[in-house]
CSV table of C-alpha atoms and ligand atoms in Angstrom, one decimal:
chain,number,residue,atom,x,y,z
A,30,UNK,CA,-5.2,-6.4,5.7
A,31,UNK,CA,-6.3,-8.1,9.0
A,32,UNK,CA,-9.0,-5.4,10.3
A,33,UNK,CA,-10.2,-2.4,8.1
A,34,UNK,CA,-7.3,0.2,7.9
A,35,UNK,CA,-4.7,-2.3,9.3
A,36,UNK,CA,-1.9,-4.0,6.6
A,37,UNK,CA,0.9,-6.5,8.0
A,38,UNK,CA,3.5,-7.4,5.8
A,39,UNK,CA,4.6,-10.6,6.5
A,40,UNK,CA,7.6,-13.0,5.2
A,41,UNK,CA,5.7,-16.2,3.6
A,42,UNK,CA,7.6,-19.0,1.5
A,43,UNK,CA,7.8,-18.2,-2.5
A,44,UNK,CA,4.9,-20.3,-3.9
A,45,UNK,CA,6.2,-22.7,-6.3
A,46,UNK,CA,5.2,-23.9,-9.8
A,47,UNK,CA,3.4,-26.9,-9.7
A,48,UNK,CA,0.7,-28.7,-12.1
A,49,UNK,CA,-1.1,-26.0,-14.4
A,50,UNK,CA,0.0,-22.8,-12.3
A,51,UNK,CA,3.0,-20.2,-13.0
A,52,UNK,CA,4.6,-18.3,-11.2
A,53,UNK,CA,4.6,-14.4,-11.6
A,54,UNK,CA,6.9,-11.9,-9.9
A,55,UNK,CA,5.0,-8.5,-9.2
A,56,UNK,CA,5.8,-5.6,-10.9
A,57,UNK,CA,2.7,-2.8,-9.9
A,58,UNK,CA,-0.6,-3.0,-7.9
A,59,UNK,CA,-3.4,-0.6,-9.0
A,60,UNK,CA,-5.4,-0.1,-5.5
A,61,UNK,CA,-9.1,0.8,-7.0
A,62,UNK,CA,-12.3,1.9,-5.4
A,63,UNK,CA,-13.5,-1.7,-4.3
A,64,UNK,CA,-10.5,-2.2,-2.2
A,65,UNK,CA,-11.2,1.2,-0.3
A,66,UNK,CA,-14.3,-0.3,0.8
A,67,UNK,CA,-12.6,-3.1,2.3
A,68,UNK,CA,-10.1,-0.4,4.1
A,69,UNK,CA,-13.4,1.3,5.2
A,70,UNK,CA,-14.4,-2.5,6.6
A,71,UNK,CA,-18.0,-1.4,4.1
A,72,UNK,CA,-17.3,-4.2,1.2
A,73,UNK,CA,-20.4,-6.3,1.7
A,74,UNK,CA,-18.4,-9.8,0.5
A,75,UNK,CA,-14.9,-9.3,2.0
A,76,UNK,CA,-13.7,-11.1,5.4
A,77,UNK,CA,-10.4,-10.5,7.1
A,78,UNK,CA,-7.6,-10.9,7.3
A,79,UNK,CA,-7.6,-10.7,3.4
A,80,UNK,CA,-4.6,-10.3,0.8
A,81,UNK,CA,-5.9,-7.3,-1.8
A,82,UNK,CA,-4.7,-6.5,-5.2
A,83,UNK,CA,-6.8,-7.5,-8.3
A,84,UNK,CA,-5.3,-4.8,-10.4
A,85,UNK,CA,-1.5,-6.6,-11.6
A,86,UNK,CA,1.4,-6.8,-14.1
A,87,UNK,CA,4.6,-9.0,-13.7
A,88,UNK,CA,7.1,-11.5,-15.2
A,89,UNK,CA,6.8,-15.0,-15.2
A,90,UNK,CA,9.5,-16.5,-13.0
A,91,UNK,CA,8.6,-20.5,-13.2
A,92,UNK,CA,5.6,-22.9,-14.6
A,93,UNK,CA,4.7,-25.9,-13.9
A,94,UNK,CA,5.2,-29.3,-16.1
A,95,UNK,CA,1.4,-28.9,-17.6
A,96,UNK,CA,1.6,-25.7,-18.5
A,97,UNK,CA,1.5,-25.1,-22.1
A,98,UNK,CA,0.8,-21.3,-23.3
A,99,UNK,CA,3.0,-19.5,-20.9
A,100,UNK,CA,6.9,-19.2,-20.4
A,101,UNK,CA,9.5,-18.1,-18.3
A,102,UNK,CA,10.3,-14.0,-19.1
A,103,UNK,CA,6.5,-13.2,-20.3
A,104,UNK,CA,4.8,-10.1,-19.0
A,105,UNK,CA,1.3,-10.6,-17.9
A,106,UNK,CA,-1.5,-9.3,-16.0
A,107,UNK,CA,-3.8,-12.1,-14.3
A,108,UNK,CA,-7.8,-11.9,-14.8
A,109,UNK,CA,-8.5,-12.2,-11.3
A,110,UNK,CA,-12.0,-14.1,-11.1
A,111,UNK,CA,-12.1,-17.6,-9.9
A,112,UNK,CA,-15.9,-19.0,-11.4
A,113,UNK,CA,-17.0,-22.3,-10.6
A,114,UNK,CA,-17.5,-23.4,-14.2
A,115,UNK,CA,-20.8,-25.5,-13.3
A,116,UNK,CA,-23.5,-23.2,-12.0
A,117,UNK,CA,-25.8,-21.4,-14.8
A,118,UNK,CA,-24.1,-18.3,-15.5
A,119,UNK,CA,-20.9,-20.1,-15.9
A,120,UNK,CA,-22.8,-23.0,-18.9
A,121,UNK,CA,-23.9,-19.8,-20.6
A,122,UNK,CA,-21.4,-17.6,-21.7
A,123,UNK,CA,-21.5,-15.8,-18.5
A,124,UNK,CA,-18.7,-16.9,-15.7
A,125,UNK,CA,-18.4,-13.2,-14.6
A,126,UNK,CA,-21.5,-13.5,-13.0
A,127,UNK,CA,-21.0,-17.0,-11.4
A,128,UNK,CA,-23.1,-17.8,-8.6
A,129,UNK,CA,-20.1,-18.7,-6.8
A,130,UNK,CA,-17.3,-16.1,-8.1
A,131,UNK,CA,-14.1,-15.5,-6.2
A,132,UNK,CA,-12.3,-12.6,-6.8
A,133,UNK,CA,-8.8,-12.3,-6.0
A,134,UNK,CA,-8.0,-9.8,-3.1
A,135,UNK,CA,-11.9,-10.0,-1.9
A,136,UNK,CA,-13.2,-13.5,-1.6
A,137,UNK,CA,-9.5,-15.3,-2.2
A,138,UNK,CA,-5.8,-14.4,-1.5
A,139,UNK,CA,-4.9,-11.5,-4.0
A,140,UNK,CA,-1.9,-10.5,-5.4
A,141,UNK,CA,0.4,-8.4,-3.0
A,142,UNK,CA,3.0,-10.2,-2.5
A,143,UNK,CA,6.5,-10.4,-4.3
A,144,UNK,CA,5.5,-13.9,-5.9
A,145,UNK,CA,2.1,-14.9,-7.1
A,146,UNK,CA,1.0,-18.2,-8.5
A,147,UNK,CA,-1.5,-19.1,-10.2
A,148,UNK,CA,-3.1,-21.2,-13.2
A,149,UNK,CA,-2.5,-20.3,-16.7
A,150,UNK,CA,-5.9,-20.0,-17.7
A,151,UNK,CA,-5.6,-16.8,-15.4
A,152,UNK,CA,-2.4,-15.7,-17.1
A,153,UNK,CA,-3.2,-12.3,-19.8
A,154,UNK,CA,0.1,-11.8,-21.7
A,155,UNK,CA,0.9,-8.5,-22.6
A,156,UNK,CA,2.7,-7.3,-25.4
A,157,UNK,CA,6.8,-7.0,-25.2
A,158,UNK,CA,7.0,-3.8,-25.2
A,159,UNK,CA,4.0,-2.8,-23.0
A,160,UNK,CA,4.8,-0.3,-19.6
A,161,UNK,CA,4.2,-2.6,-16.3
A,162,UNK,CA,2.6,0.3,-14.8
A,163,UNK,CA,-0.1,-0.3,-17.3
A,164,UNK,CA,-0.4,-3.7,-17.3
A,165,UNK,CA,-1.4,-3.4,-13.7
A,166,UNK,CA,-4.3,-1.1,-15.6
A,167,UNK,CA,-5.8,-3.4,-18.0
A,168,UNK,CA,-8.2,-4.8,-15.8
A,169,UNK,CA,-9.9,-1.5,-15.2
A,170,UNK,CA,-9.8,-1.0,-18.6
A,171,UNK,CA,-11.6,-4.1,-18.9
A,172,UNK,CA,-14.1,-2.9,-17.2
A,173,UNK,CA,-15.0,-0.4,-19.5
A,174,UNK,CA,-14.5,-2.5,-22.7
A,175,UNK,CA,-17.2,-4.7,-21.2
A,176,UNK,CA,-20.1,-1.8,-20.4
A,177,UNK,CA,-18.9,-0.6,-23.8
A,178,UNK,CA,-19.8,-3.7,-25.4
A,179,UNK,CA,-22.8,-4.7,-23.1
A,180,UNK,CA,-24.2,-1.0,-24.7
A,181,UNK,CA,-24.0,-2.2,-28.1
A,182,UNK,CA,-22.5,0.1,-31.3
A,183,UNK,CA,-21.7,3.0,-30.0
A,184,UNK,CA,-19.8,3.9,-33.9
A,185,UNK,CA,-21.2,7.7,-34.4
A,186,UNK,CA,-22.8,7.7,-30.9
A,187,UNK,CA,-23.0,10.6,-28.9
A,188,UNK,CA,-22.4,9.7,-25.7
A,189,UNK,CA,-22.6,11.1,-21.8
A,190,UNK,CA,-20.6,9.7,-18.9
A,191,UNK,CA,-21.5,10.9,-15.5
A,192,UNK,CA,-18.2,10.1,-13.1
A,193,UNK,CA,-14.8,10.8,-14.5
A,194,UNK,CA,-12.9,9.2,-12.0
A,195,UNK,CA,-10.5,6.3,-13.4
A,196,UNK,CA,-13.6,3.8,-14.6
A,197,UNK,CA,-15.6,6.8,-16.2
A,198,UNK,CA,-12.5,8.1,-17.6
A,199,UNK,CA,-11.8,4.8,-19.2
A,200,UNK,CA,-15.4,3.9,-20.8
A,201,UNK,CA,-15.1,7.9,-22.1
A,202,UNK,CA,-11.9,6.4,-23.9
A,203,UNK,CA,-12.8,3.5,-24.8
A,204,UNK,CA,-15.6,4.8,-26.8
A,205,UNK,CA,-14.0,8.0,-28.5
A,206,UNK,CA,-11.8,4.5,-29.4
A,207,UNK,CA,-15.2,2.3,-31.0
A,208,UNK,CA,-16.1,5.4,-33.1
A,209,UNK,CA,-18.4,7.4,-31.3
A,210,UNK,CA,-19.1,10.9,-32.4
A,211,UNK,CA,-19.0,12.7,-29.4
A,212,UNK,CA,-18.6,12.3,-26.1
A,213,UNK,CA,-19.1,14.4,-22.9
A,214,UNK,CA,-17.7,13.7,-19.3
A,215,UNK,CA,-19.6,15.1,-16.1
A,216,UNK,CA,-18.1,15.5,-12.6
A,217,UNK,CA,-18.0,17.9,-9.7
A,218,UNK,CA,-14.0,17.6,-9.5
A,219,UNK,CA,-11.9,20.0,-11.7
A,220,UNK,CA,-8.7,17.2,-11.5
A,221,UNK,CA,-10.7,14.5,-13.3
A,222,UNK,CA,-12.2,16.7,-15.7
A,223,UNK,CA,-8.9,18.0,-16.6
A,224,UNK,CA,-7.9,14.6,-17.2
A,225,UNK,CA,-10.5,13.8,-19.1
A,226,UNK,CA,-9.9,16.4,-21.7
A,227,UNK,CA,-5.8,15.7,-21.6
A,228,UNK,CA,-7.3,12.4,-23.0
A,229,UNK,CA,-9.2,13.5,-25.8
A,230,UNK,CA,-12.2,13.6,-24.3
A,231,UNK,CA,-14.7,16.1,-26.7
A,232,UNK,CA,-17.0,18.0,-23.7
A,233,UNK,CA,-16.2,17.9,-20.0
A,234,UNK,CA,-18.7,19.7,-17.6
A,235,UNK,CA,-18.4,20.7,-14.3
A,236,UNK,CA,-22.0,19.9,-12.6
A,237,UNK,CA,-21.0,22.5,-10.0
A,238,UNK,CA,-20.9,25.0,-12.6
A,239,UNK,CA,-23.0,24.4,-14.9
A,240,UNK,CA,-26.4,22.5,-15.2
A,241,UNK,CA,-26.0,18.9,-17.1
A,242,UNK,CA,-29.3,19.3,-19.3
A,243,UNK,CA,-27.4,22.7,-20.7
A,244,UNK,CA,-24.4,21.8,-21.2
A,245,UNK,CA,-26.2,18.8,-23.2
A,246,UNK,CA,-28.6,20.5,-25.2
A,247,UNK,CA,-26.0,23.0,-26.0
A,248,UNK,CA,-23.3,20.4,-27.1
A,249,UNK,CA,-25.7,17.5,-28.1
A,250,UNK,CA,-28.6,19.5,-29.3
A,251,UNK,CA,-32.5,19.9,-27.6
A,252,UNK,CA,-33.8,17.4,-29.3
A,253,UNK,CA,-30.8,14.2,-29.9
A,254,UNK,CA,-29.4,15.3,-26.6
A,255,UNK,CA,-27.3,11.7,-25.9
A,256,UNK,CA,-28.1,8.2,-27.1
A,257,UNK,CA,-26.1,6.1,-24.5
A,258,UNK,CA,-25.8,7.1,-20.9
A,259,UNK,CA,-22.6,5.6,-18.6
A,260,UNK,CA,-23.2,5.8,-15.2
A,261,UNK,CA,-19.7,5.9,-13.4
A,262,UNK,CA,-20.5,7.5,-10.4
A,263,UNK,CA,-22.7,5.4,-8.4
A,264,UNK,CA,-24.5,7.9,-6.0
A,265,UNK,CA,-28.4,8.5,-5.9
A,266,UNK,CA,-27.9,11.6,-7.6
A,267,UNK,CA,-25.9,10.4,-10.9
A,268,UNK,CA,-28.6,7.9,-11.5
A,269,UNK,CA,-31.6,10.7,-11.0
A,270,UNK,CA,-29.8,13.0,-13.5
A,271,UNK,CA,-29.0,10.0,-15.7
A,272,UNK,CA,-33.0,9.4,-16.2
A,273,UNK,CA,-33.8,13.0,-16.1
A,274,UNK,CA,-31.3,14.0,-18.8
A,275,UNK,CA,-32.3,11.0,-21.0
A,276,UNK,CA,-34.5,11.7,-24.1
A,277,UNK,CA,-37.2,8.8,-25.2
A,278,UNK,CA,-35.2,5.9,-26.6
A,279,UNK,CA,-31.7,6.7,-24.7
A,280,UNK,CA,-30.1,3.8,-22.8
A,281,UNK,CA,-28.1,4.0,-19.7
A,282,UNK,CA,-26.1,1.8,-18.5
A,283,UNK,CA,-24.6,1.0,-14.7
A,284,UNK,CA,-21.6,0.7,-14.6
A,285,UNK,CA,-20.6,2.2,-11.2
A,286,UNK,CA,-21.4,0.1,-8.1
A,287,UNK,CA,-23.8,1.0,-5.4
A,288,UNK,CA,-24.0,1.3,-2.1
A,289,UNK,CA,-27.2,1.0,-0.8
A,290,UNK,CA,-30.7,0.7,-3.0
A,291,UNK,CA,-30.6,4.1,-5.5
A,292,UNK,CA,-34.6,4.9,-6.4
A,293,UNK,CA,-35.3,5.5,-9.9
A,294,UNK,CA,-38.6,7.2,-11.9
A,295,UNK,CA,-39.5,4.0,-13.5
A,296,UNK,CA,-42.5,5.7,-15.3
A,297,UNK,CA,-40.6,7.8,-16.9
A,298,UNK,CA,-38.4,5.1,-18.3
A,299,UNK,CA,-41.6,3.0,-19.3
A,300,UNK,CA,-43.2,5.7,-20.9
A,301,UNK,CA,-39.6,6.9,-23.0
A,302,UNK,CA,-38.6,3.6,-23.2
A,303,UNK,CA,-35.3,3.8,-21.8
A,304,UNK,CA,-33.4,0.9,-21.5
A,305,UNK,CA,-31.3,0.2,-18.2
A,306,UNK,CA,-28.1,-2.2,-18.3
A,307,UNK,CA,-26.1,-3.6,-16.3
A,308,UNK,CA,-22.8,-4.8,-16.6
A,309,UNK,CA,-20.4,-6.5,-14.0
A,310,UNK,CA,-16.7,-6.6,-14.2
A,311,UNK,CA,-15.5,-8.8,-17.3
A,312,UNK,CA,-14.1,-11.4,-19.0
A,313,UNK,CA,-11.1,-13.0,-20.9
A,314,UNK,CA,-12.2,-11.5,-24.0
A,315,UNK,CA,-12.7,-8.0,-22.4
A,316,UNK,CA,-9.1,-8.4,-21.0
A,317,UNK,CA,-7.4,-9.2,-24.9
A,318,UNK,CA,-9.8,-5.7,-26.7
A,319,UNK,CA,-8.2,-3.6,-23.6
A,320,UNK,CA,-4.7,-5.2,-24.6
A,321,UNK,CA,-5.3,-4.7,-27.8
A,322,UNK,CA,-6.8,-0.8,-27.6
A,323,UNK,CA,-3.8,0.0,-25.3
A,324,UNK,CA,-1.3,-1.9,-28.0
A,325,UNK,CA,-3.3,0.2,-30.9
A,326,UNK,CA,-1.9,3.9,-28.9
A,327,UNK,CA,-5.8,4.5,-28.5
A,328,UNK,CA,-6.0,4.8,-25.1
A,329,UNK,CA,-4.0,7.2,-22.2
A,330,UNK,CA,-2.8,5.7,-19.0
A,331,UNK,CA,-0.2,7.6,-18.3
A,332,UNK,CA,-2.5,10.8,-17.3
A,333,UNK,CA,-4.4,8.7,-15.2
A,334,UNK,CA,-1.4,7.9,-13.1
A,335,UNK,CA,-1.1,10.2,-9.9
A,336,UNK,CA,1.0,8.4,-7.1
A,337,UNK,CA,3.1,5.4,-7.4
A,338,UNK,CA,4.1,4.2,-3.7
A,339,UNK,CA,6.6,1.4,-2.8
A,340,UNK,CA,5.8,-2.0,-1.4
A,341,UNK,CA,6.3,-0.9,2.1
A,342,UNK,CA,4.2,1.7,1.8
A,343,UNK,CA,1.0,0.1,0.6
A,344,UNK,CA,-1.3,1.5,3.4
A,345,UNK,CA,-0.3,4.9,2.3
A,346,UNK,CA,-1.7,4.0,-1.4
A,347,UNK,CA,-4.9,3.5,0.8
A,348,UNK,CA,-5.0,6.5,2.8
A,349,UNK,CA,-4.1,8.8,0.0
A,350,UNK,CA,-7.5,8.0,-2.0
A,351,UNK,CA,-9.3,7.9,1.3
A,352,UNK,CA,-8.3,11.1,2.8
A,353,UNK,CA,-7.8,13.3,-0.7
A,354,UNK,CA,-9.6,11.7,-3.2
A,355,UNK,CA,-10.1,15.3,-5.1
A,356,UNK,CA,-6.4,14.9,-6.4
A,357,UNK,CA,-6.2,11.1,-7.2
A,358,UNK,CA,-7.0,9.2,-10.1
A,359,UNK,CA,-4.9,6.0,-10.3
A,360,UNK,CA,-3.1,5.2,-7.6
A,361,UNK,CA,0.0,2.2,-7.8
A,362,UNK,CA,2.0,0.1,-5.9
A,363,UNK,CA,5.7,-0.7,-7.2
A,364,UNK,CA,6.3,-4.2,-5.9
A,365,UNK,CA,9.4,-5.5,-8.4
A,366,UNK,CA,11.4,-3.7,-10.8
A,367,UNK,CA,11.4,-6.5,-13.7
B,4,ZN,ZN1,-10.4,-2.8,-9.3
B,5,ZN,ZN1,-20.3,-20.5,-11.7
């Protein structure tokens, strides 16, 4: 992309394996929310002319002589942060926050290209027999492994998402997959609700419809109402009704990201004790439990899938979720067959 709204594709040597890295050839591209703010030119940390595609799955095609874990013919997807491994975050448990994180296709060359290389310790293998169209959705899935886990136990939870689009519909999974009890979806668009409840999802509302606090005291009860609040939607409204739907001693946690600075009734979450959490991206370990949930059967990718577009096409993948984002959910890019 070398302006907002402007892709090249451009003929550049195959990288080659050398030290540590291997070499992956591209199967899909999922195109994701955070790389339509670059297309919009509105991503806060992203500079052009920049390579996107964070979102992966190929073959290995080469590695280099210190490789040790990886071999020719494996399927992967690559965990697509580059931390610094010195700063604070990064000596405690925490390199998804580095001070100084790179992510690939925003602050460092991502992956669209035919060839991709890389080091190992950014190589995810996936199972044999795993669909490359859903390798190249692990790492949203990561996402919501991590705000699952950053929210605790959520076993015989019952549990309110506000956003159903791909990351909302995700976390809503993931729980129904850690054992919660119940678990309602809210959204103003009838596509992602529908999808929401082809994947098992118990409760989906339709805010348009009906009013949240109903629909919650109807399906959660007055007084319960829900324990753990995800918010997946990330506009000024979501996090008001988050709060205002809360009972005393329900946590919410962010998981969408903001534009701009949302306000909050911070009296009301002193006085009911609410607790507010945040949660960024992910980790390695967030990238194997999404394998491994996907692996298990517990989670459905394939209804999240609604275009697929071909290599050449990439800046249609783009304009499809800007200009009719009603009827998307996950949007790919076929790059290789494999
Ligand atoms: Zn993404
Ligand atoms: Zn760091």
């Amino acid at each position: 992309m070398t302006a907002p709204g402007v892709i090249e594709l451009r003929e550049v040597p195959v990288p080659e394996a050398q030290k540590d890295t291997v070499v992956v050839e591209i199967a899909y591209i999922g195109v994701c929310g955070s790389d339509i703010h670059v297309y919009h030119g509105k991503h806060p940390y992203t500079s052009y002319p920049v390579v996107q595609g964070h979102e992966v799955s190929g073959k290995v095609v080469a590695v280099g002589p210190e490789v040790k874990d990886i071999k020719v013919g494996d399927r992967v997807t690559i965990e697509p942060q580059v931390a610094c491994g010195t700063c604070y975050p990064c000596t405690h448990g925490l390199y998804n926050i580095c001070n100084n994180l790179k992510v690939l296709g925003f602050q460092t060359t991502g992956t669209a290209s035919d060839y991709f290389a890389i080091s190992e310790h950014h190589i995810v293998k996936l199972p044999d027999g795993m669909d490359y169209r859903f390798g190249a959705m692990i790492e949203p899935l990561a996402v919501g492994v991590r705000a699952v886990q950053k929210a605790g136990d959520v076993k015989d939870k019952q549990i309110l998402i506000i956003g159903a689009g791909p990351i909302g519909n995700l976390v809503a999974q993931t729980v129904k997959a850690m054992g919660a009890s119940k678990v309602m979806v809210s959204d103003v668009n009838s596509l992602r609700l529908e999808k929401a409840l082809a994947c098992g999802i118990d409760v989906a509302v339709n805010v348009k419809e009906e009013k949240l606090i109903v629909a919650i005291e109807r399906e959660f009860g007055a007084e319960r109402r829900a324990d753990i609040i995800f918010d997946c939607a990330g506009v000024q409204p979501a996090i008001s009704s988050a709060v205002s739907v809360a009972r005393k001693g329900s946590d919410i946690v962010v998981v969408a990201v903001y534009e701009g600075v949302p306000q909050v009734d911070l009296a009301y979450i002193n006085e009911c004790e609410i607790r507010i959490i945040g949660t960024a991206r992910y980790n390695f370990d967030d990238f194997k439990t999404a394998i491994r949930l996907v692996g298990d059967g517990l989670i459905n990718l394939e209804a999240l899938i609604t275009d697929v577009y071909e290599m050449p096409e990439y800046l249609e993948a783009y304009r499809k979720i800007a200009t009719t984002p009603d009827s998307t959910m996950k949007v790919l890019v076929h790059v290789h067959a494999s």
